[in-house]
Short mmCIF file of C-alpha atoms and ligand atoms in Angstrom, two decimals:
data_model
loop_
_atom_site.label_atom_id
_atom_site.label_comp_id
_atom_site.label_asym_id
_atom_site.label_seq_id
_atom_site.Cartn_x
_atom_site.Cartn_y
_atom_site.Cartn_z
CA UNK A 56 11.67 18.38 -18.44
CA UNK A 57 8.65 17.01 -16.56
CA UNK A 58 7.35 15.47 -19.90
CA UNK A 59 10.27 13.09 -19.74
CA UNK A 60 10.34 9.29 -19.33
CA UNK A 61 12.48 7.50 -16.60
CA UNK A 62 14.48 6.08 -19.27
CA UNK A 63 15.32 9.47 -20.66
CA UNK A 64 15.77 11.13 -17.27
CA UNK A 65 18.05 8.49 -16.27
CA UNK A 66 20.25 8.92 -19.62
CA UNK A 67 20.01 12.84 -19.07
CA UNK A 68 21.64 12.26 -15.58
CA UNK A 69 24.11 9.84 -16.72
CA UNK A 70 25.31 12.08 -19.70
CA UNK A 71 25.67 15.14 -17.28
CA UNK A 72 22.94 17.02 -18.92
CA UNK A 73 21.66 17.73 -15.48
CA UNK A 74 22.19 16.72 -11.94
CA UNK A 75 19.91 15.12 -9.71
CA UNK A 76 20.04 18.08 -7.52
CA UNK A 77 18.75 20.34 -10.38
CA UNK A 78 15.98 17.91 -11.22
CA UNK A 79 15.04 17.70 -7.76
CA UNK A 80 14.90 21.42 -7.51
CA UNK A 81 12.55 21.42 -10.67
CA UNK A 82 10.23 19.62 -9.38
CA UNK A 83 10.13 21.06 -5.88
CA UNK A 84 9.58 24.43 -7.86
CA UNK A 85 6.66 22.85 -9.80
CA UNK A 86 5.20 21.86 -6.32
CA UNK A 87 5.63 25.27 -4.86
CA UNK A 88 3.86 26.93 -7.99
CA UNK A 89 1.08 24.53 -8.67
CA UNK A 90 0.14 22.27 -5.33
CA UNK A 91 -2.01 25.10 -3.80
CA UNK A 92 -4.26 24.49 -6.79
CA UNK A 93 -4.20 20.71 -6.42
CA UNK A 94 -3.64 19.88 -2.68
CA UNK A 95 -2.02 16.66 -3.70
CA UNK A 96 0.85 16.75 -1.09
CA UNK A 97 0.40 16.60 2.71
CA UNK A 98 4.16 16.99 3.47
CA UNK A 99 6.84 18.02 1.04
CA UNK A 100 10.30 17.06 2.20
CA UNK A 101 12.46 19.52 0.24
CA UNK A 102 15.44 19.74 2.48
CA UNK A 103 16.12 15.82 2.72
CA UNK A 104 15.15 15.50 -1.16
CA UNK A 105 18.05 17.69 -1.96
CA UNK A 106 20.42 15.98 0.33
CA UNK A 107 19.44 12.62 -1.28
CA UNK A 108 19.62 14.06 -4.83
CA UNK A 109 23.28 15.09 -3.82
CA UNK A 110 23.93 11.54 -2.74
CA UNK A 111 22.19 10.34 -5.74
CA UNK A 112 24.61 12.55 -7.87
CA UNK A 113 27.76 11.13 -6.13
CA UNK A 114 26.57 7.68 -6.94
CA UNK A 115 25.78 8.34 -10.57
CA UNK A 116 29.45 9.55 -11.06
CA UNK A 117 30.68 6.40 -9.18
CA UNK A 118 29.04 4.56 -11.92
CA UNK A 119 27.14 1.96 -9.53
CA UNK A 120 23.87 3.43 -9.93
CA UNK A 121 20.47 1.63 -10.63
CA UNK A 122 17.99 3.00 -13.13
CA UNK A 123 16.19 5.06 -10.52
CA UNK A 124 19.05 6.70 -9.11
CA UNK A 125 18.44 10.42 -8.78
CA UNK A 126 14.76 10.15 -9.91
CA UNK A 127 12.21 12.33 -8.06
CA UNK A 128 9.36 10.48 -6.86
CA UNK A 129 6.58 10.88 -4.15
CA UNK A 130 5.04 8.46 -1.82
CA UNK A 131 1.50 7.93 -0.52
CA UNK A 132 1.07 8.93 2.83
CA UNK A 133 0.31 5.41 3.96
CA UNK A 134 3.93 4.23 3.51
CA UNK A 135 5.91 4.50 7.02
CA UNK A 136 8.73 6.80 6.36
CA UNK A 137 11.61 7.29 9.01
CA UNK A 138 11.63 10.59 10.54
CA UNK A 139 8.85 11.96 8.40
CA UNK A 140 5.25 12.42 9.39
CA UNK A 141 3.05 9.55 8.07
CA UNK A 142 -0.56 10.80 8.67
CA UNK A 143 -2.48 8.34 6.26
CA UNK A 144 -4.71 11.18 5.76
CA UNK A 145 -6.09 11.22 9.16
CA UNK A 146 -6.37 13.33 12.25
CA UNK A 147 -5.58 10.44 14.16
CA UNK A 148 -2.02 10.36 12.72
CA UNK A 149 -1.55 13.90 12.26
CA UNK A 150 1.11 14.13 14.75
CA UNK A 151 2.95 10.48 13.96
CA UNK A 152 6.56 10.63 12.72
CA UNK A 153 7.28 7.15 11.78
CA UNK A 154 10.23 5.43 13.45
CA UNK A 155 11.11 3.28 10.65
CA UNK A 156 10.91 2.89 6.80
CA UNK A 157 7.99 0.61 5.06
CA UNK A 158 9.60 -2.15 3.17
CA UNK A 159 8.72 -0.35 -0.28
CA UNK A 160 10.25 2.83 1.09
CA UNK A 161 13.49 1.03 1.80
CA UNK A 162 13.47 -0.49 -1.58
CA UNK A 163 13.31 2.83 -3.23
CA UNK A 164 15.81 4.38 -1.25
CA UNK A 165 18.14 1.64 -1.97
CA UNK A 166 17.33 2.20 -5.58
CA UNK A 167 18.52 5.72 -5.42
CA UNK A 168 15.13 7.34 -6.02
CA UNK A 169 14.61 10.81 -4.36
CA UNK A 170 11.50 11.26 -2.10
CA UNK A 171 10.00 14.89 -2.81
CA UNK A 172 7.25 14.22 -0.25
CA UNK A 173 4.12 12.31 1.09
CA UNK A 174 0.93 12.53 -1.35
CA UNK A 175 -2.70 13.21 0.13
CA UNK A 176 -5.15 10.48 0.24
CA UNK A 177 -8.36 9.29 1.50
CA UNK A 178 -8.43 8.63 5.22
CA UNK A 179 -6.79 5.21 5.67
CA UNK A 180 -7.39 4.80 2.04
CA UNK A 181 -11.00 4.52 2.39
CA UNK A 182 -12.66 6.34 -0.41
CA UNK A 183 -12.80 6.67 -4.16
CA UNK A 184 -12.63 10.52 -4.54
CA UNK A 185 -9.99 11.93 -2.09
CA UNK A 186 -12.68 13.81 -0.21
CA UNK A 187 -12.33 11.99 2.98
CA UNK A 188 -8.88 13.18 3.82
CA UNK A 189 -8.34 15.37 6.90
CA UNK A 190 -6.20 17.48 4.65
CA UNK A 191 -8.90 18.65 2.38
CA UNK A 192 -9.87 17.14 -1.14
CA UNK A 193 -7.36 16.61 -3.75
CA UNK A 194 -8.36 18.07 -6.93
CA UNK A 195 -8.18 16.82 -10.40
CA UNK A 196 -5.62 18.61 -12.82
CA UNK A 197 -7.75 18.11 -15.66
CA UNK A 198 -10.47 20.40 -14.15
CA UNK A 199 -9.99 21.39 -10.45
CA UNK A 200 -13.70 21.18 -10.10
CA UNK A 201 -13.40 17.54 -10.32
CA UNK A 202 -12.35 14.52 -7.82
CA UNK A 203 -9.03 12.91 -8.95
CA UNK A 204 -10.25 9.60 -7.61
CA UNK A 205 -9.40 7.77 -4.73
CA UNK A 206 -7.90 6.68 -2.43
CA UNK A 207 -4.30 7.17 -3.99
CA UNK A 208 -5.61 10.56 -5.46
CA UNK A 209 -2.74 12.85 -4.32
CA UNK A 210 -0.40 10.62 -6.15
CA UNK A 211 -2.63 10.29 -9.23
CA UNK A 212 -2.81 14.16 -9.29
CA UNK A 213 0.90 14.88 -8.48
CA UNK A 214 1.97 12.72 -11.40
CA UNK A 215 -0.59 13.76 -13.80
CA UNK A 216 0.28 17.53 -13.24
CA UNK A 217 4.02 16.77 -13.60
CA UNK A 218 4.75 17.47 -9.86
CA UNK A 219 6.91 14.68 -9.48
CA UNK A 220 8.14 11.65 -11.99
CA UNK A 221 6.24 8.90 -10.45
CA UNK A 222 4.40 7.75 -7.33
CA UNK A 223 3.49 4.97 -5.18
CA UNK A 224 0.08 4.19 -4.42
CA UNK A 225 -2.17 1.50 -2.81
CA UNK A 226 -4.75 -0.49 -4.05
CA UNK A 227 -7.47 -2.38 -1.58
CA UNK A 228 -10.35 -2.23 -3.93
CA UNK A 229 -9.15 0.03 -6.68
CA UNK A 230 -7.09 2.95 -5.27
CA UNK A 231 -4.41 2.77 -7.50
CA UNK A 232 -6.45 1.98 -11.03
CA UNK A 233 -9.13 4.12 -10.43
CA UNK A 234 -7.43 7.40 -9.61
CA UNK A 235 -5.02 6.73 -12.57
CA UNK A 236 -7.81 6.26 -14.78
CA UNK A 237 -9.85 9.65 -13.58
CA UNK A 238 -6.15 11.53 -13.87
CA UNK A 239 -5.15 10.08 -17.33
CA UNK A 240 -2.09 8.05 -15.83
CA UNK A 241 -0.70 4.65 -15.79
CA UNK A 242 -1.28 2.76 -12.51
CA UNK A 243 -0.49 -0.91 -11.60
CA UNK A 244 -1.84 -3.13 -8.73
CA UNK A 245 0.35 -6.01 -8.36
CA UNK A 246 -0.48 -9.46 -7.39
CA UNK A 247 -1.22 -9.95 -3.93
CA UNK A 248 2.05 -10.98 -2.28
CA UNK A 249 4.44 -9.47 -4.91
CA UNK A 250 5.07 -6.25 -3.04
CA UNK A 251 5.74 -5.82 0.90
CA UNK A 252 3.19 -4.53 2.98
CA UNK A 253 5.60 -4.15 5.91
CA UNK A 254 4.93 -0.73 7.15
CA UNK A 255 2.22 0.21 4.78
CA UNK A 256 -0.50 1.10 7.36
CA UNK A 257 -3.15 -1.51 7.06
CA UNK A 258 -6.75 -1.20 5.84
CA UNK A 259 -7.85 -4.57 4.66
CA UNK A 260 -4.84 -6.83 5.02
CA UNK A 261 -5.89 -9.54 2.59
CA UNK A 262 -6.55 -7.17 -0.04
CA UNK A 263 -3.98 -4.26 0.43
CA UNK A 264 -1.10 -4.08 -2.07
CA UNK A 265 1.11 -1.26 -2.97
CA UNK A 266 2.18 -0.50 -6.73
CA UNK A 267 3.53 2.28 -9.05
CA UNK A 268 1.64 5.04 -10.47
CA UNK A 269 3.27 6.62 -13.54
CA UNK A 270 3.01 8.29 -16.91
CA UNK A 271 3.62 5.36 -18.76
CA UNK A 272 3.98 1.38 -18.66
CA UNK A 273 7.63 1.70 -19.12
CA UNK A 274 7.95 3.86 -16.26
CA UNK A 275 5.88 1.46 -14.28
CA UNK A 276 8.29 -1.24 -15.16
CA UNK A 277 11.03 0.77 -13.81
CA UNK A 278 8.91 1.45 -10.40
CA UNK A 279 7.98 -2.09 -10.03
CA UNK A 280 11.39 -3.36 -10.37
CA UNK A 281 12.36 -1.30 -7.40
CA UNK A 282 9.25 -1.98 -5.20
CA UNK A 283 8.96 -5.67 -5.75
CA UNK A 284 10.35 -8.59 -3.94
CA UNK A 285 10.11 -10.77 -1.13
CA UNK A 286 10.24 -9.20 2.69
CA UNK A 287 10.31 -11.58 5.51
CA UNK A 288 8.59 -8.91 7.70
CA UNK A 289 5.32 -9.34 5.52
CA UNK A 290 4.21 -13.00 6.13
CA UNK A 291 1.82 -12.72 3.15
CA UNK A 292 4.95 -11.44 1.07
CA UNK A 293 5.64 -14.19 -1.66
CA UNK A 294 9.28 -15.64 -2.01
CA UNK A 295 9.49 -15.61 -5.69
CA UNK A 296 12.32 -14.18 -7.93
CA UNK A 297 11.56 -10.75 -9.36
CA UNK A 298 11.69 -10.81 -13.49
CA UNK A 299 13.38 -8.16 -15.21
CA UNK A 300 10.03 -6.11 -16.10
CA UNK A 301 11.54 -4.31 -18.87
CA UNK A 302 12.95 -7.44 -20.91
CA UNK A 303 9.84 -8.54 -22.69
CA UNK A 304 7.94 -5.04 -22.75
CA UNK A 305 8.37 -4.75 -26.44
CA UNK A 306 7.09 -8.06 -27.31
CA UNK A 307 4.88 -8.42 -30.29
CA UNK A 308 1.06 -9.08 -29.28
CA UNK A 309 0.13 -11.29 -32.49
CA UNK A 310 -2.02 -14.18 -31.09
CA UNK A 311 -2.54 -12.51 -27.78
CA UNK A 312 -6.02 -13.61 -26.41
CA UNK A 313 -8.09 -10.64 -24.86
CA UNK A 314 -11.24 -11.65 -22.93
CA UNK A 315 -13.85 -9.08 -22.46
CA UNK A 316 -16.33 -9.84 -19.60
CA UNK A 317 -19.91 -9.59 -20.78
CA UNK A 318 -20.76 -8.19 -17.18
CA UNK A 319 -18.34 -5.10 -17.61
CA UNK A 320 -20.03 -3.54 -20.45
CA UNK A 321 -23.59 -3.63 -19.09
CA UNK A 322 -25.89 -1.25 -17.29
CA UNK A 323 -24.02 1.50 -15.28
CA UNK A 324 -21.23 2.29 -17.64
CA UNK A 325 -21.23 5.50 -19.39
CA UNK A 326 -21.70 4.99 -23.44
CA UNK A 327 -18.90 7.61 -23.93
CA UNK A 328 -16.46 5.58 -21.47
CA UNK A 329 -17.39 2.38 -23.54
CA UNK A 330 -16.60 3.75 -26.72
CA UNK A 331 -13.21 4.95 -25.68
CA UNK A 332 -12.46 1.43 -24.10
CA UNK A 333 -13.61 -0.27 -27.58
CA UNK A 334 -11.35 2.05 -29.61
CA UNK A 335 -8.51 0.75 -27.52
CA UNK A 336 -9.60 -2.68 -28.08
CA UNK A 337 -9.79 -2.14 -31.87
CA UNK A 338 -5.97 -1.08 -31.53
CA UNK A 339 -5.39 -4.40 -30.15
CA UNK A 340 -7.09 -6.27 -32.68
CA UNK A 341 -5.13 -4.15 -35.33
CA UNK A 342 -1.90 -5.41 -33.37
CA UNK A 343 -2.99 -9.04 -34.24
CA UNK A 344 -4.75 -9.83 -30.90
CA UNK A 345 -8.04 -12.18 -30.83
CA UNK A 346 -11.05 -10.77 -28.84
CA UNK A 347 -13.71 -13.07 -27.33
CA UNK A 348 -16.52 -12.24 -25.01
CA UNK A 349 -16.16 -14.14 -21.59
CA UNK A 350 -18.43 -14.07 -18.56
CA UNK A 351 -17.41 -13.64 -15.02
CA UNK A 352 -20.84 -14.33 -13.63
CA UNK A 353 -20.38 -13.44 -9.96
CA UNK A 354 -19.30 -9.36 -10.92
CA UNK A 355 -22.36 -8.11 -9.36
CA UNK A 356 -21.48 -9.68 -6.00
CA UNK A 357 -18.02 -8.31 -5.83
CA UNK A 358 -19.04 -4.92 -4.25
CA UNK A 359 -21.27 -6.50 -1.63
CA UNK A 360 -18.57 -8.95 -0.50
CA UNK A 361 -15.88 -6.42 -0.37
CA UNK A 362 -18.05 -4.07 1.88
CA UNK A 363 -18.41 -7.03 4.35
CA UNK A 364 -14.51 -8.35 4.03
CA UNK A 365 -12.88 -4.68 3.86
CA UNK A 366 -14.89 -2.97 6.91
CA UNK A 367 -14.28 -6.23 9.12
CA UNK A 368 -10.74 -6.23 8.46
CA UNK A 369 -10.44 -2.46 8.76
CA UNK A 370 -12.64 -2.67 12.32
CA UNK A 371 -9.96 -5.13 13.28
CA UNK A 372 -6.69 -3.25 12.27
CA UNK A 373 -7.96 0.09 13.08
CA UNK A 374 -8.36 -1.14 16.64
CA UNK A 375 -4.84 -0.31 17.33
CA UNK A 376 -5.49 3.46 17.49
CA UNK A 377 -6.55 3.98 21.03
CA UNK A 378 -4.90 7.06 21.90
CA UNK A 379 -2.44 5.30 24.09
CA UNK A 380 0.55 4.43 22.16
CA UNK A 381 0.48 6.86 19.24
CA UNK A 382 -1.66 9.01 17.37
CA UNK A 383 -4.30 11.57 18.46
CA UNK A 384 -4.90 11.72 22.30
CA UNK A 385 -7.97 13.48 23.52
CA UNK A 386 -7.53 16.43 26.10
CA UNK A 387 -7.78 15.42 29.84
CA UNK A 388 -9.42 12.03 29.79
CA UNK A 389 -11.51 11.23 32.92
CA UNK A 390 -10.47 7.43 32.59
CA UNK A 391 -9.36 4.93 30.40
CA UNK A 392 -12.83 4.43 28.49
CA UNK A 393 -13.14 8.19 28.28
CA UNK A 394 -9.55 8.17 26.70
CA UNK A 395 -10.53 5.57 24.20
CA UNK A 396 -13.86 6.87 23.16
CA UNK A 397 -12.84 10.62 22.63
CA UNK A 398 -9.48 10.00 21.15
CA UNK A 399 -10.97 7.87 18.43
CA UNK A 400 -14.11 9.79 18.21
CA UNK A 401 -11.91 12.84 17.66
CA UNK A 402 -9.37 11.13 15.76
CA UNK A 403 -11.45 9.16 12.94
CA UNK A 404 -13.47 10.99 10.21
CA UNK A 405 -17.12 9.88 9.25
CA UNK A 406 -16.35 7.35 6.52
CA UNK A 407 -13.59 5.48 8.75
CA UNK A 408 -16.20 5.34 11.65
CA UNK A 409 -18.83 4.03 9.43
CA UNK A 410 -16.64 1.19 8.10
CA UNK A 411 -15.51 0.31 11.83
CA UNK A 412 -19.30 0.10 12.59
CA UNK A 413 -20.13 -1.96 9.68
CA UNK A 414 -17.02 -4.25 10.30
CA UNK A 415 -17.83 -4.58 13.97
CA UNK A 416 -21.46 -5.55 13.19
CA UNK A 417 -20.37 -8.10 10.70
CA UNK A 418 -17.96 -9.75 12.82
CA UNK A 419 -20.01 -10.03 16.06
CA UNK A 420 -21.29 -13.20 17.47
CA UNK A 421 -24.45 -14.36 15.75
CA UNK A 422 -23.73 -12.27 12.74
CA UNK A 423 -20.42 -14.03 11.74
CA UNK A 424 -21.59 -16.79 9.69
CA UNK A 425 -24.33 -14.63 8.05
CA UNK A 426 -21.84 -12.20 6.91
CA UNK A 427 -18.28 -12.59 7.05
CA UNK A 428 -18.21 -16.30 6.25
CA UNK A 429 -20.46 -15.87 3.56
CA UNK A 430 -18.54 -13.31 2.07
CA UNK A 431 -15.56 -15.32 1.89
CA UNK A 432 -17.31 -18.13 0.39
CA UNK A 433 -18.67 -15.86 -2.45
CA UNK A 434 -14.99 -14.39 -2.62
CA UNK A 435 -13.85 -17.97 -3.64
CA UNK A 436 -16.35 -17.91 -6.26
CA UNK A 437 -15.11 -14.70 -7.64
CA UNK A 438 -11.85 -16.11 -7.68
CA UNK A 439 -13.09 -19.59 -9.45
CA UNK A 440 -14.51 -17.09 -12.08
CA UNK A 441 -11.35 -15.60 -12.92
CA UNK A 442 -9.49 -18.85 -13.00
CA UNK A 443 -12.05 -20.21 -15.47
CA UNK A 444 -11.61 -17.33 -17.50
CA UNK A 445 -7.61 -17.39 -17.67
CA UNK A 446 -7.95 -21.01 -19.08
CA UNK A 447 -9.37 -19.52 -22.09
CA UNK A 448 -7.49 -15.92 -22.49
CA UNK A 449 -4.31 -14.26 -21.70
CA UNK A 450 -5.27 -11.16 -20.31
CA UNK A 451 -8.95 -9.51 -19.52
CA UNK A 452 -9.81 -6.14 -20.54
CA UNK A 453 -12.64 -3.74 -19.47
CA UNK A 454 -13.13 -0.27 -18.39
CA UNK A 455 -11.30 0.77 -15.17
CA UNK A 456 -14.39 3.01 -13.90
CA UNK A 457 -17.89 3.31 -15.18
CA UNK A 458 -17.91 7.11 -15.51
CA UNK A 459 -15.01 9.97 -15.74
CA UNK A 460 -14.19 11.97 -13.06
CA UNK A 461 -17.27 13.38 -11.13
CA UNK A 462 -17.66 16.98 -9.26
CA UNK A 463 -16.03 17.52 -6.02
CA UNK A 464 -19.11 17.08 -3.39
CA UNK A 465 -21.30 15.07 -5.88
CA UNK A 466 -21.17 11.85 -4.26
CA UNK A 467 -19.87 12.59 -1.06
CA UNK A 468 -23.38 12.26 0.79
CA UNK A 469 -24.12 9.07 -1.16
CA UNK A 470 -21.90 6.35 0.00
CA UNK A 471 -23.32 3.58 -1.92
CA UNK A 472 -22.82 5.45 -5.22
CA UNK A 473 -19.59 6.36 -4.39
CA UNK A 474 -18.90 2.45 -3.45
CA UNK A 475 -20.04 1.70 -6.98
CA UNK A 476 -17.51 3.54 -8.83
CA UNK A 477 -15.09 0.53 -8.16
CA UNK A 478 -17.37 -2.17 -9.45
CA UNK A 479 -14.77 -2.96 -12.24
CA UNK A 480 -11.65 -3.01 -9.86
CA UNK A 481 -12.66 -4.72 -6.49
CA UNK A 482 -13.07 -8.36 -7.76
CA UNK A 483 -9.25 -8.12 -8.93
CA UNK A 484 -8.55 -7.50 -5.23
CA UNK A 485 -10.76 -10.10 -3.84
CA UNK A 486 -9.03 -12.60 -6.09
CA UNK A 487 -5.52 -11.24 -5.50
CA UNK A 488 -4.74 -10.77 -9.23
CA UNK A 489 -2.62 -7.97 -10.85
CA UNK A 490 -4.59 -5.42 -12.48
CA UNK A 491 -3.40 -2.33 -14.57
CA UNK A 492 -5.23 0.93 -15.71
CA UNK A 493 -3.83 2.92 -18.86
CA UNK A 494 -5.22 6.12 -20.42
CA UNK A 495 -7.24 5.91 -23.55
CA UNK A 496 -9.15 8.43 -25.45
CA UNK A 497 -10.64 11.08 -23.38
CA UNK A 498 -14.22 12.16 -23.23
CA UNK A 499 -14.73 16.08 -23.29
CA UNK A 500 -11.44 16.44 -22.23
CA UNK A 501 -11.74 14.00 -19.15
CA UNK A 502 -9.45 11.01 -18.87
CA UNK A 503 -10.58 7.50 -19.44
CA UNK A 504 -8.96 4.38 -18.24
CA UNK A 505 -8.58 0.86 -19.79
CA UNK A 506 -8.33 -1.76 -17.29
CA UNK A 507 -6.04 -4.93 -17.95
CA UNK A 508 -6.47 -7.87 -15.42
CA UNK A 509 -3.53 -10.69 -15.78
CA UNK A 510 -3.21 -14.20 -13.99
CA UNK A 511 -1.17 -14.36 -10.91
CA UNK A 512 2.20 -12.76 -11.27
CA UNK A 513 2.01 -11.91 -14.87
CA UNK A 514 2.91 -8.13 -14.24
CA UNK A 515 5.33 -8.50 -17.04
CA UNK A 516 2.52 -9.67 -19.61
CA UNK A 517 0.48 -6.66 -18.10
CA UNK A 518 3.17 -4.23 -18.66
CA UNK A 519 3.86 -5.67 -22.18
CA UNK A 520 0.44 -5.38 -23.57
CA UNK A 521 0.05 -2.02 -21.72
CA UNK A 522 3.65 -0.60 -23.39
CA UNK A 523 2.36 -1.77 -26.99
CA UNK A 524 -0.88 0.40 -26.64
CA UNK A 525 1.40 3.48 -25.70
CA UNK A 526 3.73 2.53 -28.70
CA UNK A 527 0.93 2.59 -31.19
CA UNK A 528 -1.25 5.48 -29.81
CA UNK A 529 -0.36 8.99 -27.79
CA UNK A 530 -3.26 8.68 -25.44
CA UNK A 531 -0.88 8.56 -22.47
CA UNK A 532 1.16 11.73 -23.63
CA UNK A 533 -1.66 13.86 -23.11
CA UNK A 534 -1.05 16.54 -20.31
CA UNK A 535 -3.41 18.81 -18.41
CA UNK A 536 -2.57 22.36 -19.90
CA UNK A 537 -3.16 24.43 -17.06
CA UNK A 538 -0.02 22.45 -15.61
CA UNK A 539 2.57 22.58 -18.45
N1 LIG B 90 -12.69 2.66 -2.85
C1 LIG B 90 -12.47 1.73 -2.16
C2 LIG B 90 -12.98 1.88 -0.72
O1 LIG B 90 -13.40 2.88 -0.45
C3 LIG B 90 -11.23 1.22 -2.05
C4 LIG B 90 -10.07 1.66 -1.76
C5 LIG B 90 -8.92 1.05 -1.81
O2 LIG B 90 -8.54 0.45 -2.64
N2 LIG B 90 -8.05 1.80 -0.96
O3 LIG B 90 -12.79 1.09 -0.15
#
């Protein structure tokens, strides 16, 4: 059952082979049986899931039911969910019951999907390994001694282990694509502005974007269809019609121009990962695509620029957690200053504090021009590199991450080496482009991701390119045996 695609499940629900209540119970049972080993969920909402499934079954009977009706999914615990704890992986919000639904959550509810629960994540989405969560690390279903990637590691592990059909993630610098790569699933970060950020707890507002994490490109198309669209409550959401993401998904790739940035295949990339990525690119050649080398000359500046821009925005966004209005409040504060200091000191973990400190420093008088302004200027150049590249090619391909999943604890004390695991994903956020990761040939049983980057609002093209590889190969069908 848990190997079926959304299209197959939708057909099974319509033919009466099973009901959404049965399907939902099946996934709840799997969560009950397996999640102790993975720690991929922070909250399981079994009762409300079964109630939603009942409603979905009635809707299916009435005939007026979109494709996701009755499909059990999970949401990253960064999306506000009305009446359900929304922790953002932090002690700060451990007691926070959101009073409203995020834009993405309303859309997914309207589409009839059934929420099984909220998935674990790096605290405030800061991390690449899911080790910074207040709720403990998530484990990779392919080898539970390894990290699942981050920050949407709970969603990635849950999808890979078949604890839900699909999940939502968010990606500020790679947090959908990198865990998708490390867990062997498909992840899509849409164009900045394609999906509403309303009610998605802000990390770095000019970079954050929500998107789907699924087992295939076709499932991602179904999810994005429900998630995308204008929301006037997010001032950066773009008012542009949402295309039918399934319509052209089978289109032939003859003549597709693929650019391989030479900077993505240099030092730091594991030779085995490179070989898997090249195998996939050969498969595209066989489909009639033309492959050319391109250059993105500012690639090595993306990580340093990001680690000025993202902490600067985070230091401002996280100022709202003051122990007064919501979230953690320290015991018996002496005065207002003590309340602020101890509430924030106790509520935030080490990585979040590190980012707030860096960001506050970068924004302070006297340093603003040297750091933030400079970073914004280079950010423009990084966007220009992509604009130039897209004059020559239709899509850009390369590895999603430089290595396969690493051991839990391996990089925990070395933030810079951790930051470098997003070296190929971060520039895409700085430019606001859509990017996708799909599984290719594993290395020693560990998943590897191929990254596909498109021009603005070219999600349909990415889905088409990804789907064609998934029609021609079966890398995306590999499942971790321990969770079958
Ligand atoms: N790993 C990056 C960071 O730690 C990106 C995180 C993200 O995309 N949310 O900031």
